[in-house]
Amino acid sequence: MELQRETTSKLGMLSATTSRNLSSSSSAFVSASQSPFFSPRSPSFQTAESTKSDTTLNPSTVSLGVADAVNSGLVIQKPEPSSSASAFVRDNGISREKHKKGRSYGKFSFNQFCNRLRSYDVYIGFHGRKPSLLRFANWLRAELELQGMTCFAADRARCRNSRSHETVEKVMNASTYGVVILTKKSFGNPYSIEELRNFLGKKNLIPIFFDLGPGDCLARDIIERRGELWEKHGGELWIPYGGLEKEWREAVNGLARVDEWRLEAQDGHWRDCILKAVVLLATRLSRRSVVDRVNRWRERVDREEFPFPQNENFIGRKKELSELEFILFGDVIGDAEREYFDLKTRHRRKNLVLGQKENIRLEERAAKDRQTESSSSKGKEPVIWREFDKEIEMRRAGGPHRQHQPFRVRNGTRNRRKRSMKILYGKGVACVSGESGIGKTELLLEYAYRFSQRYKMVLWIGGEARYIRQNYLNLSQFLEVDVGFENQSTGKGRTQSFEEHEEDSISRVRKELMRDIPFLVVIDNLEKENDWWDKKLIMDLLPRFGGETHIIISTRLPRVVNLEPLKLSYLSGIEAMSLMRGIKDYPIEEIDALKSIEEKLGRLTLGLGIVGAILSELPINPVRLLDTLNRMPLREFSWISLSGAEDPTLRPQHFLMRLLEVCFSIFDHADGPGCLATRMVQVGGWFGPGAIPISFLASAAYKHAWKDQGFRFWSMLRAISCGLTTSRSRKSEVEAFSMLTRFGLAKVSNQEDGIHFHEMIRIYALHRGGIVGAHAMVQSVCNQPFMFQHTDHLWAACFLVFKFGTFPWTIELKVPKLVILVKRVVLPLALHMFVRFSRCNAALELLRACTDALAAAEDSLVSRVGKWLDKPYCWGSPKSDAQLNPYLWQETVLLRATVLEARSKLMIRGGQYDIAEDLIKKTLNIRISICGEHHPDTESARETQNKITRLLTNNLVI
């Protein structure tokens, strides 16, 4: 990775520029860039809050790499006394004469840096400028540092002077172990041969075969150019650099003697190779805790990395997969090179150049081209596309200094629409757009499985507007970041606001994603550009583009913020036919029927998969299936998305709805009317967008059946025949689950006993089942134990019961059920969101809506009892919940006091003492009137009130 030119020509302005984030350790990394040293962070990743602490020097922790950075023409920023890390930026115009006479910067001179030699646990040697090699080496170094091992990584061929070579050689000799990354070019590099001989002699060499295998490293084959690999790269490789054949042969043949320690990273198996290297080095360095930590992390990744199993029947999309790889990495390697696609312009735009900004010679050629163009007549000119090995990028023809300047309109404001009409290649971000059901999720899932070894982990995020922020914060569990409220940083003597706490928790996750360790973040089904809670841009959650972490977004939107998406088209006719008929052979008339079904389904991949499942599961031919679909009546309903608004991107698919009706008819014919599988789909639409546990779904489906069939005594029967009922219901759940997955209406989740429904199926089932399914879903959630890993379903229940914004679907619960919901779901969920994830505003809004609902329930109880008492003849049993349960009103009022007290305590955390005082006064009034002055709950509320009074007094004094 090369240092980008982001500094100014004045030394005084260096502190305002964006510098690289450094690792927590003090190791150095030598790069194959313009200087021989590799900074552990990308300049585009530097955040404003970390710039001050990451760009200073400390004499106790300064590394050897900084000294050579000075010797190589790099400028060190002026140190601050409170810092503990070092950073360096490239000198873009400061005269080298200013750095003579000891080359002193701040309090330290170059001679002092050179005297601070230290030994490292691991020395990493590599040679080459290939982006994939630099990415792998950077990841290996960062991963070892993360586990507490000090590293020094170097491409010695890039060192500029003898002093740098001497310093790196000293570090190499002082390192405990040596890791040499071997490529095809390593055997023609004198420094790589020297590294092999050095560590082979000390018996501490760990070779990593990057783009070749151990069987390829035979001296005879290399010299005689045997095999496809060495026909181009082989020969007497010691001759070009003036080495000795004997030493060269000893180094190459010595690789065969390190069978136990050698590692292989060819064919993109990077993750396994790096983890093996970490375990091997930790074992040799006697750090057992590191080995245990890596093993635990690996087990968790194997269990939770992917949301769904890989689709074994995935068809087509070879071009799209290669294009995604090209967009994210900037190049295509391996088998995809044979399936490389032609890059074509989407719009012919004037003065559009695709170029590489780091290559000076190419910039000079571009300048000559611009001079030629300026001398020619004006008018429409052809678009110029240039492809390079390292990176492909579009920019205006005005030169590199105009690269990052936005397009402007007459009033001087930025025109985001013009800027967004680009696809950025090699910047690590891609957006896939297409209508619902066309196969976006399947494409992203296939890409994640194919390229997972190039990332430490695949992080999958649901992009639904109401849940995306929580899904993003859930990544903290995998990144091992504490985003809890108690661990947020506070200012000097100042209480942070709720907004600052939330921003701090998001920045912690973003900072982890901005390290040198690559992750793949997949945002599936992004509904809106703005967050549902506070209308902030979704892109503010993500790390800056251009780093090691890659981001893929799937959406129905035509464009996301400033990204032009990759438009996902339909499958080809051959691929669609293969998806429907499977391995069966049909005559011509049956093939024609399949083509007709394909056209009527709008060629959606979702519908084609369901048709293929029906034909494979049932003894029915395509002609009969087509006739059944044409005669199937269709229910009418408004096409409203799950977010609660009319969504223009969801196009009504009437023929797909008929196909779903056929599936439900098949289920009812197999198990009788209202079978469990049909009911599970109907209630499944009301759950959250994540995977639904089978226990949740089956419980809601059974309650849905009671409501429809009027089983009032089912609980008594279940109590009498508990064993038989449990056995039969468990078997029925498994059968229904299997039926839904076999017919393509649901996906199996990698989470234990989980199931996932496609959005279009959920919308249809939601309207087909009606509001009865919502009641069943809420009741099921209330009866289940509180599960923190399924908070999206708890939120879905709260959205249905309480009024949030303009959400159209709400249900009214009876007071006893409302009390149970508040106790079992609302209070634990709000406190969990506030304390564990610092989602302050969402938790407070939930408690506020809960308070209003409880107050309305109190008024309803009082009014119903009053109406009953006002009747002239009030004999018999009253028709009110208050009379059925004499303590229900009291329980509801005290529960509201508990919610008010919780809100008051949370307001104290955010420094909103006035609001907290009003809430605690209401709590005291309720508890004094019902419980009395000396009740423990009353005393607790009074203590909280006294605390608020002291805080208010101190705040006024300050």
mmCIF file of C-alpha atoms in Angstrom, residues 30-32 36 126-128 154-160 165 189-192 195:
data_model
loop_
_atom_site.group_PDB
_atom_site.id
_atom_site.type_symbol
_atom_site.label_atom_id
_atom_site.label_comp_id
_atom_site.label_asym_id
_atom_site.label_seq_id
_atom_site.Cartn_x
_atom_site.Cartn_y
_atom_site.Cartn_z
ATOM 1 C CA VAL A 30 8.566 -1.643 5.500
ATOM 2 C CA SER A 31 6.650 -1.229 2.286
ATOM 3 C CA ALA A 32 7.089 -1.670 -1.425
ATOM 4 C CA PRO A 36 10.667 1.475 2.103
ATOM 5 C CA PHE A 126 8.536 -10.102 1.086
ATOM 6 C CA HIS A 127 9.275 -8.766 -2.371
ATOM 7 C CA GLY A 128 6.932 -7.283 -4.961
ATOM 8 C CA ALA A 154 10.169 -5.174 5.009
ATOM 9 C CA ASP A 155 10.671 -5.269 1.283
ATOM 10 C CA ARG A 156 14.391 -4.615 1.362
ATOM 11 C CA ALA A 157 14.536 -4.069 -2.391
ATOM 12 C CA ARG A 158 12.650 -0.811 -1.817
ATOM 13 C CA CYS A 159 15.140 0.637 0.682
ATOM 14 C CA ARG A 160 16.651 3.822 -0.717
ATOM 15 C CA HIS A 165 19.664 -1.544 4.395
ATOM 16 C CA ASN A 189 15.689 -11.094 -5.524
ATOM 17 C CA PRO A 190 19.031 -11.079 -3.666
ATOM 18 C CA TYR A 191 17.481 -9.854 -0.427
ATOM 19 C CA SER A 192 14.912 -12.668 -0.328
ATOM 20 C CA GLU A 195 16.688 -13.765 4.230
#
